[in-house]
CSV table of C-alpha atoms and ligand atoms in Angstrom, one decimal:
chain,number,residue,atom,x,y,z
O,1,MET,CA,23.0,66.6,129.9
O,2,THR,CA,22.2,65.0,126.5
O,3,SER,CA,24.3,66.3,123.7
O,4,GLN,CA,21.1,67.9,122.3
O,5,ASN,CA,20.5,69.8,125.5
O,6,GLU,CA,24.1,70.7,125.7
O,7,PHE,CA,24.0,72.3,122.3
O,8,ARG,CA,20.8,74.2,123.0
O,9,ALA,CA,22.1,75.5,126.3
O,10,ALA,CA,25.5,76.6,125.0
O,11,ALA,CA,24.1,77.9,121.7
O,12,MET,CA,21.4,80.0,123.4
O,13,ARG,CA,23.9,81.5,125.8
O,14,ALA,CA,26.3,82.3,123.0
O,15,LEU,CA,23.5,83.9,121.0
O,16,GLU,CA,22.5,86.0,124.0
O,17,LYS,CA,26.1,87.2,124.5
O,18,ALA,CA,26.4,87.9,120.8
O,19,VAL,CA,23.2,89.9,120.5
O,20,THR,CA,24.0,91.9,123.6
O,21,TRP,CA,27.5,92.7,122.3
O,22,ARG,CA,26.1,93.9,119.0
O,23,GLU,CA,23.3,95.9,120.6
O,24,ASP,CA,25.7,97.5,123.0
O,25,GLY,CA,28.1,98.4,120.1
O,26,PRO,CA,27.4,102.2,120.1
O,27,LYS,CA,28.0,102.4,123.8
O,28,LEU,CA,31.2,100.4,123.8
O,29,PRO,CA,34.7,101.9,123.4
O,30,ALA,CA,35.9,102.0,119.8
O,31,ILE,CA,39.3,100.7,120.8
O,32,PRO,CA,39.8,97.7,123.2
O,33,THR,CA,40.8,98.7,126.7
O,34,ALA,CA,42.7,95.5,127.8
O,35,THR,CA,46.4,95.2,127.4
O,36,ALA,CA,47.9,92.0,125.9
O,37,GLN,CA,49.1,91.1,129.4
O,38,GLU,CA,45.6,91.4,130.8
O,39,LEU,CA,44.1,89.4,128.0
O,40,ARG,CA,46.7,86.6,128.6
O,41,ALA,CA,45.7,86.5,132.3
O,42,LEU,CA,42.0,86.4,131.3
O,43,PHE,CA,42.5,83.5,128.9
O,44,ASP,CA,45.2,81.6,130.7
O,45,ILE,CA,42.9,80.0,133.2
O,46,GLY,CA,44.7,76.6,133.0
O,47,LEU,CA,43.9,73.6,130.8
O,48,PRO,CA,41.5,71.5,132.9
O,49,ASP,CA,42.0,67.8,133.5
O,50,ASP,CA,38.2,67.2,133.4
O,51,GLY,CA,35.9,68.7,130.9
O,52,ARG,CA,33.6,71.6,132.0
O,53,ASP,CA,30.1,72.6,131.6
O,54,GLY,CA,29.6,74.1,128.2
O,55,VAL,CA,27.5,77.1,129.3
O,56,GLU,CA,30.1,78.1,131.8
O,57,VAL,CA,32.8,77.8,129.2
O,58,ILE,CA,30.9,80.1,126.9
O,59,GLU,CA,30.5,82.6,129.8
O,60,ASP,CA,34.2,82.5,130.5
O,61,LEU,CA,35.1,82.9,126.8
O,62,ALA,CA,32.9,86.0,126.5
O,63,ALA,CA,34.2,87.4,129.7
O,64,ALA,CA,37.8,86.9,128.6
O,65,ALA,CA,37.3,88.2,125.1
O,66,GLU,CA,35.1,91.2,125.5
O,67,ARG,CA,37.6,93.7,126.8
O,68,GLY,CA,39.9,92.8,123.9
O,69,LEU,CA,37.4,93.1,121.1
O,70,VAL,CA,37.8,95.8,118.4
O,71,ASN,CA,34.5,97.4,117.8
O,72,ASN,CA,34.7,97.0,114.0
O,73,THR,CA,31.0,96.2,113.6
O,74,HIS,CA,30.2,99.8,114.7
O,75,ALA,CA,29.6,102.7,112.4
O,76,ASN,CA,32.6,104.7,113.8
O,77,PHE,CA,35.2,102.3,112.7
O,78,TYR,CA,37.5,103.8,110.0
O,79,ALA,CA,40.8,101.9,110.3
O,80,TRP,CA,42.4,99.5,107.7
O,81,VAL,CA,39.7,98.5,105.2
O,82,GLN,CA,37.3,96.3,107.1
O,83,GLY,CA,33.6,95.5,106.6
O,84,SER,CA,31.4,95.2,109.6
O,85,SER,CA,30.0,91.6,109.5
O,86,HIS,CA,26.4,92.0,108.3
O,87,PRO,CA,24.0,90.7,111.1
O,88,VAL,CA,22.3,88.3,108.6
O,89,GLY,CA,25.6,87.1,107.4
O,90,VAL,CA,26.5,86.4,111.1
O,91,ALA,CA,23.3,84.6,111.6
O,92,ALA,CA,23.9,82.5,108.5
O,93,ASP,CA,27.4,81.8,109.9
O,94,TYR,CA,25.8,80.4,113.1
O,95,LEU,CA,23.9,78.0,110.9
O,96,THR,CA,27.0,77.2,108.9
O,97,SER,CA,28.8,76.2,112.1
O,98,ALA,CA,25.8,74.3,113.5
O,99,TRP,CA,25.4,72.4,110.2
O,100,GLY,CA,29.1,71.5,110.4
O,101,GLN,CA,29.4,70.8,106.7
O,102,ASN,CA,32.8,70.1,105.2
O,103,ALA,CA,32.6,72.0,101.9
O,104,GLY,CA,35.4,70.1,100.3
O,105,ILE,CA,33.5,68.2,97.6
O,106,TYR,CA,29.9,68.0,96.5
O,107,GLN,CA,29.3,64.7,98.3
O,108,THR,CA,30.4,65.9,101.7
O,109,ALA,CA,28.3,69.1,101.5
O,110,PRO,CA,25.8,69.2,98.6
O,111,ALA,CA,23.9,72.3,99.9
O,112,ALA,CA,27.1,74.2,100.5
O,113,ALA,CA,28.4,73.4,97.0
O,114,ILE,CA,25.2,74.6,95.4
O,115,ALA,CA,25.1,77.7,97.6
O,116,GLU,CA,28.6,78.6,96.3
O,117,GLU,CA,27.5,77.9,92.7
O,118,ILE,CA,24.5,80.2,92.9
O,119,ALA,CA,26.3,82.9,94.9
O,120,ALA,CA,29.1,82.9,92.4
O,121,LYS,CA,26.6,83.5,89.6
O,122,TRP,CA,25.1,86.5,91.5
O,123,LEU,CA,28.6,87.9,92.2
O,124,LEU,CA,29.5,87.9,88.5
O,125,GLU,CA,26.2,89.6,87.7
O,126,LEU,CA,26.7,92.2,90.4
O,127,LEU,CA,30.3,93.0,89.4
O,128,HIS,CA,29.6,92.9,85.6
O,129,LEU,CA,32.2,90.3,85.0
O,130,PRO,CA,32.1,87.6,82.3
O,131,GLU,CA,29.4,85.1,83.4
O,132,THR,CA,31.4,82.0,82.5
O,133,SER,CA,34.3,82.9,84.9
O,134,SER,CA,35.0,80.5,87.6
O,135,VAL,CA,34.9,81.7,91.2
O,136,ALA,CA,36.7,80.4,94.3
O,137,PHE,CA,35.4,81.1,97.8
O,138,ALA,CA,38.7,81.9,99.6
O,139,THR,CA,39.6,83.2,103.0
O,140,GLY,CA,40.3,86.7,101.8
O,141,ALA,CA,42.0,88.8,99.2
O,142,THR,CA,45.5,87.5,100.0
O,143,MET,CA,44.5,84.0,99.2
O,144,ALA,CA,42.3,85.0,96.3
O,145,SER,CA,45.2,86.7,94.6
O,146,PHE,CA,47.3,83.7,95.4
O,147,ILE,CA,44.8,81.5,93.5
O,148,CYS,CA,44.5,83.9,90.6
O,149,LEU,CA,48.3,84.3,90.3
O,150,SER,CA,48.8,80.5,90.5
O,151,ALA,CA,46.4,80.1,87.5
O,152,ALA,CA,48.2,82.9,85.7
O,153,ARG,CA,51.6,81.3,86.3
O,154,SER,CA,50.4,78.0,85.0
O,155,GLU,CA,48.7,79.5,81.9
O,156,VAL,CA,51.4,81.8,80.7
O,157,LEU,CA,53.9,78.9,81.0
O,158,LYS,CA,51.5,76.6,79.1
O,159,ARG,CA,51.3,79.1,76.3
O,160,ALA,CA,55.1,79.1,76.2
O,161,GLY,CA,55.0,75.3,75.7
O,162,TYR,CA,55.9,74.5,79.3
O,163,ASP,CA,53.9,72.1,81.6
O,164,LEU,CA,54.3,73.6,85.1
O,165,GLU,CA,52.2,70.9,86.8
O,166,GLU,CA,54.3,68.1,85.3
O,167,ASP,CA,57.8,69.7,85.1
O,168,GLY,CA,57.7,72.0,88.1
O,169,LEU,CA,59.1,75.5,88.6
O,170,ILE,CA,62.8,74.6,88.6
O,171,GLY,CA,63.9,75.0,85.0
O,172,ALA,CA,60.8,76.7,83.8
O,173,PRO,CA,61.1,79.7,81.4
O,174,GLN,CA,61.3,83.0,83.3
O,175,ILE,CA,58.0,84.8,83.8
O,176,HIS,CA,58.3,88.5,83.7
O,177,LEU,CA,56.0,90.0,86.3
O,178,PHE,CA,55.0,93.6,86.2
O,179,LEU,CA,53.3,95.4,89.1
O,180,GLY,CA,52.8,99.0,90.2
O,181,GLU,CA,55.4,100.3,92.7
O,182,GLU,CA,52.4,100.8,95.1
O,183,ALA,CA,50.9,97.4,94.8
O,184,HIS,CA,49.4,96.1,98.0
O,185,ALA,CA,51.8,94.3,100.4
O,186,THR,CA,49.8,91.1,100.1
O,187,ILE,CA,50.5,90.8,96.3
O,188,HIS,CA,54.2,90.8,97.2
O,189,ALA,CA,53.6,88.1,99.8
O,190,ASP,CA,51.6,86.0,97.2
O,191,LEU,CA,54.4,86.4,94.7
O,192,ARG,CA,56.9,85.2,97.2
O,193,TYR,CA,54.8,82.2,98.1
O,194,LEU,CA,54.6,81.4,94.3
O,195,GLY,CA,58.4,81.5,93.9
O,196,PHE,CA,58.9,84.9,92.2
O,197,GLY,CA,61.9,86.3,93.8
O,198,ARG,CA,61.7,90.0,94.9
O,199,LYS,CA,64.6,90.9,92.6
O,200,ASN,CA,62.7,89.5,89.6
O,201,LEU,CA,59.6,91.8,90.0
O,202,ILE,CA,59.4,94.6,87.5
O,203,ARG,CA,58.1,97.6,89.3
O,204,VAL,CA,56.1,100.1,87.2
O,205,ARG,CA,56.2,103.8,88.3
O,206,CYS,CA,53.0,105.3,89.8
O,207,ASP,CA,51.6,108.8,89.9
O,208,GLU,CA,50.9,110.8,93.1
O,209,GLU,CA,47.6,108.8,93.6
O,210,GLY,CA,49.5,105.5,93.4
O,211,ARG,CA,48.1,104.7,89.9
O,212,MET,CA,50.3,102.8,87.6
O,213,ILE,CA,51.7,104.9,84.7
O,214,ALA,CA,50.8,103.1,81.5
O,215,SER,CA,53.6,104.5,79.4
O,216,ASP,CA,56.1,103.2,81.9
O,217,LEU,CA,54.5,99.8,81.8
O,218,ALA,CA,54.7,99.9,77.9
O,219,GLU,CA,58.4,100.9,78.0
O,220,LYS,CA,59.3,98.1,80.5
O,221,MET,CA,57.2,95.4,78.8
O,222,ALA,CA,58.9,96.2,75.5
O,223,LEU,CA,62.3,95.3,77.1
O,224,HIS,CA,61.3,91.7,77.9
O,225,ALA,CA,60.4,88.7,75.8
O,226,GLY,CA,58.6,85.5,77.0
O,227,PRO,CA,55.7,84.8,79.4
O,228,LYS,CA,54.3,87.9,81.1
O,229,ILE,CA,51.9,88.7,83.9
O,230,VAL,CA,50.7,92.2,84.8
O,231,VAL,CA,49.2,92.9,88.3
O,232,VAL,CA,47.0,96.0,88.5
O,233,GLN,CA,44.9,97.5,91.2
O,234,ALA,CA,41.3,98.7,91.6
O,235,GLY,CA,41.3,100.6,94.9
O,236,HIS,CA,44.7,101.8,96.3
O,237,ILE,CA,44.9,101.1,100.0
O,238,ASN,CA,45.4,104.8,100.9
O,239,SER,CA,44.0,106.8,98.0
O,240,GLY,CA,41.3,104.4,96.7
O,241,ALA,CA,42.6,105.2,93.2
O,242,PHE,CA,42.2,102.8,90.3
O,243,ASP,CA,44.9,102.0,87.7
O,244,PRO,CA,44.1,103.3,84.2
O,245,PHE,CA,42.8,100.0,82.8
O,246,THR,CA,41.8,101.4,79.4
O,247,GLU,CA,45.4,102.5,78.8
O,248,ILE,CA,46.9,99.4,80.4
O,249,MET,CA,44.9,96.6,78.8
O,250,PRO,CA,46.0,97.3,75.1
O,251,VAL,CA,49.6,97.3,76.3
O,252,ALA,CA,49.3,94.1,78.2
O,253,ARG,CA,47.3,92.4,75.3
O,254,HIS,CA,49.9,93.5,72.8
O,255,HIS,CA,52.4,91.5,74.9
O,256,GLY,CA,50.1,88.5,75.4
O,257,ALA,CA,50.3,89.0,79.2
O,258,TRP,CA,47.8,87.7,81.8
O,259,VAL,CA,46.3,90.6,83.6
O,260,HIS,CA,45.3,90.2,87.3
O,261,VAL,CA,43.3,92.9,89.1
O,262,ASP,CA,43.6,93.3,92.8
O,263,GLY,CA,40.2,94.8,93.6
O,264,ALA,CA,40.0,93.7,97.2
O,265,PHE,CA,37.6,96.5,98.0
O,266,GLY,CA,37.6,98.8,94.9
O,267,LEU,CA,36.0,96.2,92.6
O,268,TRP,CA,32.7,96.8,94.4
O,269,ALA,CA,32.5,100.3,92.8
O,270,ARG,CA,31.4,98.5,89.7
O,271,THR,CA,28.0,98.0,91.4
O,272,VAL,CA,27.3,101.8,91.4
O,273,PRO,CA,26.6,103.2,87.9
O,274,GLN,CA,28.0,106.7,88.8
O,275,LEU,CA,31.3,105.0,89.9
O,276,ALA,CA,31.6,102.4,87.1
O,277,HIS,CA,33.9,104.6,85.0
O,278,TYR,CA,36.7,104.1,87.6
O,279,GLY,CA,36.8,100.5,86.7
O,280,ALA,CA,36.2,100.9,83.0
O,281,GLY,CA,38.2,98.3,81.0
O,282,LEU,CA,39.0,96.0,83.9
O,283,GLU,CA,36.5,93.5,82.6
O,284,GLU,CA,39.0,92.8,79.9
O,285,ALA,CA,41.4,91.3,82.5
O,286,ASP,CA,42.0,87.6,83.1
O,287,SER,CA,41.4,87.4,86.8
O,288,TRP,CA,40.1,89.5,89.7
O,289,THR,CA,40.3,89.5,93.4
O,290,VAL,CA,37.6,91.0,95.6
O,291,ASP,CA,36.7,90.5,99.2
O,292,GLY,CA,33.4,89.6,100.7
O,293,HIS,CA,34.5,90.7,104.1
O,294,LYS,CA,35.2,94.2,103.0
O,295,TRP,CA,32.6,96.2,101.2
O,296,LEU,CA,30.0,93.4,100.9
O,297,GLN,CA,30.0,93.1,104.8
O,298,VAL,CA,30.2,89.2,104.8
O,299,PRO,CA,31.6,88.0,108.1
O,300,TYR,CA,35.2,86.9,108.1
O,301,ASP,CA,36.7,84.9,106.2
O,302,SER,CA,35.4,85.7,102.8
O,303,GLY,CA,37.3,86.6,99.6
O,304,PHE,CA,36.7,85.7,96.0
O,305,ALA,CA,39.1,84.7,93.2
O,306,ILE,CA,37.5,85.2,89.9
O,307,ILE,CA,39.2,83.7,86.8
O,308,LYS,CA,38.0,83.9,83.2
O,309,ASN,CA,39.8,80.7,82.2
O,310,GLU,CA,38.2,78.0,84.3
O,311,GLU,CA,40.6,75.3,82.9
O,312,ALA,CA,43.6,77.3,84.1
O,313,HIS,CA,42.0,77.8,87.5
O,314,LEU,CA,41.2,74.0,87.9
O,315,ARG,CA,44.7,73.1,86.6
O,316,ALA,CA,46.4,75.2,89.2
O,317,MET,CA,44.2,74.3,92.2
O,318,GLY,CA,42.6,70.8,91.6
O,319,ILE,CA,43.1,68.0,94.1
O,320,SER,CA,42.4,64.4,93.1
O,321,ALA,CA,42.3,61.1,95.0
O,322,SER,CA,40.0,58.2,94.6
O,323,TYR,CA,38.2,58.7,97.9
O,324,ILE,CA,37.1,62.2,96.9
O,325,ALA,CA,36.4,61.6,93.3
O,326,GLY,CA,33.4,63.3,91.8
O,327,ARG,CA,30.4,61.6,90.2
O,328,PRO,CA,28.8,62.7,87.0
O,329,GLU,CA,25.6,63.7,88.8
O,330,ASP,CA,27.5,65.9,91.3
O,331,GLY,CA,27.4,69.7,91.4
O,332,ARG,CA,30.4,71.9,92.1
O,333,HIS,CA,33.3,70.6,94.1
O,334,PRO,CA,34.3,73.7,96.1
O,335,SER,CA,37.8,72.5,97.0
O,336,TYR,CA,38.8,72.2,93.3
O,337,TYR,CA,39.0,76.0,93.2
O,338,VAL,CA,41.1,76.7,96.4
O,339,PRO,CA,44.3,75.3,98.0
O,340,GLU,CA,42.2,73.5,100.6
O,341,LEU,CA,40.4,70.2,101.0
O,342,SER,CA,38.4,70.3,104.3
O,343,ARG,CA,37.0,73.8,104.5
O,344,ARG,CA,34.2,75.9,106.0
O,345,ALA,CA,31.0,76.3,103.9
O,346,ARG,CA,31.7,79.9,103.0
O,347,GLY,CA,28.9,80.2,100.4
O,348,PHE,CA,26.0,80.2,102.9
O,349,ALA,CA,26.8,83.6,104.5
O,350,VAL,CA,27.6,85.1,101.0
O,351,TRP,CA,24.2,83.9,99.7
O,352,ALA,CA,22.5,85.3,102.8
O,353,VAL,CA,24.1,88.7,102.6
O,354,LEU,CA,23.5,89.1,98.9
O,355,GLN,CA,19.8,88.2,99.4
O,356,THR,CA,19.5,90.6,102.4
O,357,LEU,CA,21.1,93.6,100.7
O,358,GLY,CA,20.0,92.9,97.1
O,359,ARG,CA,21.4,94.7,94.1
O,360,LYS,CA,20.0,98.1,95.3
O,361,GLY,CA,21.2,97.6,98.9
O,362,VAL,CA,24.8,97.0,97.7
O,363,GLU,CA,24.6,100.0,95.4
O,364,GLU,CA,23.1,102.3,98.0
O,365,MET,CA,25.7,101.4,100.7
O,366,ILE,CA,28.7,101.9,98.4
O,367,ALA,CA,27.4,105.1,97.0
O,368,ARG,CA,26.6,106.3,100.5
O,369,HIS,CA,30.1,105.6,101.7
O,370,CYS,CA,31.6,107.4,98.8
O,371,HIS,CA,29.3,110.4,99.5
O,372,CYS,CA,30.4,110.3,103.1
O,373,ALA,CA,34.0,110.5,102.0
O,374,ARG,CA,33.3,113.6,100.0
O,375,HIS,CA,31.3,115.0,102.9
O,376,LEU,CA,34.3,114.5,105.2
O,377,GLU,CA,36.6,116.1,102.6
O,378,ALA,CA,34.2,119.1,102.4
O,379,ARG,CA,34.3,119.5,106.2
O,380,LEU,CA,38.1,119.5,106.4
O,381,LYS,CA,39.6,120.8,103.1
O,382,ASP,CA,39.5,124.5,103.8
O,383,VAL,CA,40.8,124.3,107.3
O,384,PRO,CA,44.4,125.8,107.5
O,385,GLY,CA,46.9,123.1,108.4
O,386,ILE,CA,44.8,120.2,107.2
O,387,ARG,CA,45.8,118.7,103.9
O,388,ILE,CA,43.9,116.0,102.1
O,389,LEU,CA,46.5,114.2,100.0
O,390,ASN,CA,44.4,112.2,97.7
O,391,GLU,CA,41.7,112.9,95.2
O,392,VAL,CA,38.6,111.7,97.1
O,393,ALA,CA,37.0,109.5,94.5
O,394,LEU,CA,36.0,106.5,96.5
O,395,ASN,CA,35.8,105.8,100.2
O,396,GLN,CA,39.4,106.6,101.3
O,397,LEU,CA,41.0,109.7,102.7
O,398,ALA,CA,44.7,110.3,103.4
O,399,ILE,CA,45.0,113.3,105.6
O,400,ALA,CA,48.1,115.1,106.9
O,401,PHE,CA,48.5,117.9,109.3
O,402,GLY,CA,50.7,121.0,109.5
O,403,GLN,CA,51.6,123.3,106.7
O,404,ASP,CA,54.9,125.1,106.4
O,405,GLU,CA,56.8,123.2,109.2
O,406,PRO,CA,59.6,120.8,108.3
O,407,LEU,CA,58.4,117.3,107.3
O,408,GLU,CA,59.5,115.8,110.7
O,409,THR,CA,57.4,118.3,112.6
O,410,ARG,CA,54.4,117.8,110.3
O,411,ASP,CA,54.7,114.0,110.8
O,412,ALA,CA,54.9,114.4,114.6
O,413,MET,CA,51.8,116.7,114.4
O,414,THR,CA,49.9,114.1,112.4
O,415,LYS,CA,50.8,111.4,114.8
O,416,LYS,CA,49.6,113.6,117.7
O,417,VAL,CA,46.3,114.2,116.0
O,418,ILE,CA,45.7,110.5,115.6
O,419,GLU,CA,46.7,109.9,119.2
O,420,LYS,CA,44.2,112.5,120.4
O,421,ILE,CA,41.3,111.1,118.4
O,422,ARG,CA,42.1,107.7,119.7
O,423,GLU,CA,42.3,109.0,123.3
O,424,GLU,CA,38.8,110.3,122.9
O,425,ASN,CA,37.8,106.7,122.0
O,426,LEU,CA,34.7,107.6,120.0
O,427,ASN,CA,36.2,106.7,116.6
O,428,PHE,CA,38.6,104.0,115.7
O,429,VAL,CA,41.3,105.5,113.4
O,430,LEU,CA,44.9,104.7,112.6
O,431,GLY,CA,47.8,106.2,110.7
O,432,ALA,CA,50.2,105.0,108.0
O,433,ASN,CA,53.1,106.3,106.1
O,434,TRP,CA,52.4,107.1,102.5
O,435,ARG,CA,54.9,108.5,99.9
O,436,GLY,CA,57.3,109.4,102.7
O,437,GLN,CA,54.9,111.2,105.1
O,438,GLU,CA,52.7,110.3,108.0
O,439,ILE,CA,48.9,110.3,107.3
O,440,LEU,CA,45.7,109.8,109.1
O,441,ARG,CA,44.0,107.0,107.0
O,442,ILE,CA,40.2,107.1,106.9
O,443,SER,CA,38.4,104.2,105.3
O,444,ILE,CA,34.6,104.6,105.2
O,445,ILE,CA,33.3,101.1,104.8
O,446,SER,CA,31.2,100.1,107.9
O,447,ARG,CA,27.7,99.1,106.8
O,448,GLN,CA,25.8,101.7,108.9
O,449,THR,CA,28.1,104.7,108.5
O,450,ASP,CA,26.2,107.8,107.3
O,451,THR,CA,26.8,111.6,107.2
O,452,ARG,CA,25.9,112.0,110.9
O,453,ASP,CA,28.7,109.6,111.9
O,454,ILE,CA,31.0,111.5,109.5
O,455,ASP,CA,30.0,114.8,111.1
O,456,SER,CA,31.0,113.4,114.5
O,457,LEU,CA,34.3,112.1,113.1
O,458,ALA,CA,35.0,115.5,111.5
O,459,ASP,CA,34.3,117.2,114.9
O,460,SER,CA,36.8,114.9,116.5
O,461,ILE,CA,39.4,115.5,113.9
O,462,LEU,CA,38.9,119.3,114.0
O,463,ALA,CA,39.1,119.3,117.8
O,464,ALA,CA,42.2,117.2,117.8
O,465,TRP,CA,43.9,119.4,115.2
O,466,LYS,CA,43.0,122.5,117.1
O,467,ALA,CA,44.5,121.1,120.3
O,468,VAL,CA,47.7,120.0,118.5
O,469,GLU,CA,47.9,123.4,116.8
O,470,ALA,CA,47.5,125.2,120.1
O,471,GLU,CA,50.3,123.1,121.6
O,472,GLY,CA,52.6,124.3,118.8
O,473,PRO,CA,55.1,122.3,116.8
O,474,VAL,CA,56.1,119.1,118.7
X,1,PLP,C1,44.1,96.4,97.7
X,1,PLP,C2,44.1,95.4,98.7
X,1,PLP,N1,44.6,94.1,98.4
X,1,PLP,C3,44.6,93.1,99.3
X,1,PLP,C4,44.2,93.3,100.6
X,1,PLP,C5,44.3,92.1,101.6
X,1,PLP,O1,43.0,91.7,101.9
X,1,PLP,P1,42.8,90.5,102.9
X,1,PLP,O2,43.1,91.1,104.2
X,1,PLP,O3,41.3,90.2,102.7
X,1,PLP,O4,43.7,89.3,102.6
X,1,PLP,C6,43.7,94.5,101.0
X,1,PLP,C7,43.3,94.8,102.4
X,1,PLP,O5,43.0,95.9,102.8
X,1,PLP,C8,43.7,95.6,100.0
X,1,PLP,O6,43.2,96.8,100.4
């Protein structure tokens, strides 16, 4: 087979498999049926000495994977906070792979570089953030916050007269880092990668929704002199709550702190006029993290680091060597904004999804998901024994079961309800522990989910609760 024929045959077979899997989505189980052991047996078919026919390999790959695929492209997926890979984004991703561009520098991938440049401009427009901000196309929110906090670290030290890039972290003035006691786990990981020890983080108290208490921040900031960073949150992982930015920003500004916003999913609320008040004031921050692969539905991996001060961004991330040096006529060098050189051309899929949804499509989808969250709340809130623990403002619900029983019994009942919903295998749900109690976490974020899907989820939750209640305390 010529290599051209080989590509056509393998690509067409893969496309057929992909399309069938997506079309079959509603009929497939929500939760994968294969165990880890079964999957190992399916994949471990031995490393061949001689190469194999490409079409056969694609067939074998699909056969091995399909029983272990989570159906998170389907409307009834409510676990974690995961977008559902928009079909046009997926199609753009096929092209991205086929084109095989290395979006490191402009010269290795001019089209990819300009696609990022333009998509970045549209993202800033859509999110109502300063249009001169610089945008990195990262793998997700974890790396986006890493990038933003790297720039923050460099900049606050520079303002204190210290050159981090030249003199390094050892011996640098201490940076005081303030974050909510309910900051997302990935922020803690980022801070660890960046050399902030756990003991040095200054945790700010939060209210019952997980929102930072601004007066506590003010008191704690007043106790420390020197360079400061404040990490705030737009969209709490369980409640969806936003920190009170209009109260926080003046405090942080007073202390000359860099403010970073983790808005992995919540920042998208800024695209909906009726929800914009939740994020009021956050445009005053210095950097923002938001995911493409969450509410925007871009296929994995897609996250954006947005930084007001481009110079600090480039200082923290830039890579230089003569063989990759830019020329005056070049466009953007994508790798200057991320801790990577060789990299996937992530901008194409973002460009394609933004074009396909348009401003109104993004707004409609996010507004619909938030409406769905309130619809689910309305279906459950008056049922004895079902407690919705958060103010349902965005797309998240934290639900607990049981009423007057001891905490241990209520936790066991909540776990039982989750188990029963999962056994039914119509909806993909999971639990968590929030503020000391077990919860059923619902994140409404799949592109197609509407109130009919929510009615079916509510029916499943109600049936599961009824069964657990009938069985009595566990
Ligand atoms: C608030 C928040 N920050 C960060 C993350 C991590 O995002 P990613 O998995 O894209 O790195 C999440 C994921 O749900 C999140 O909700």
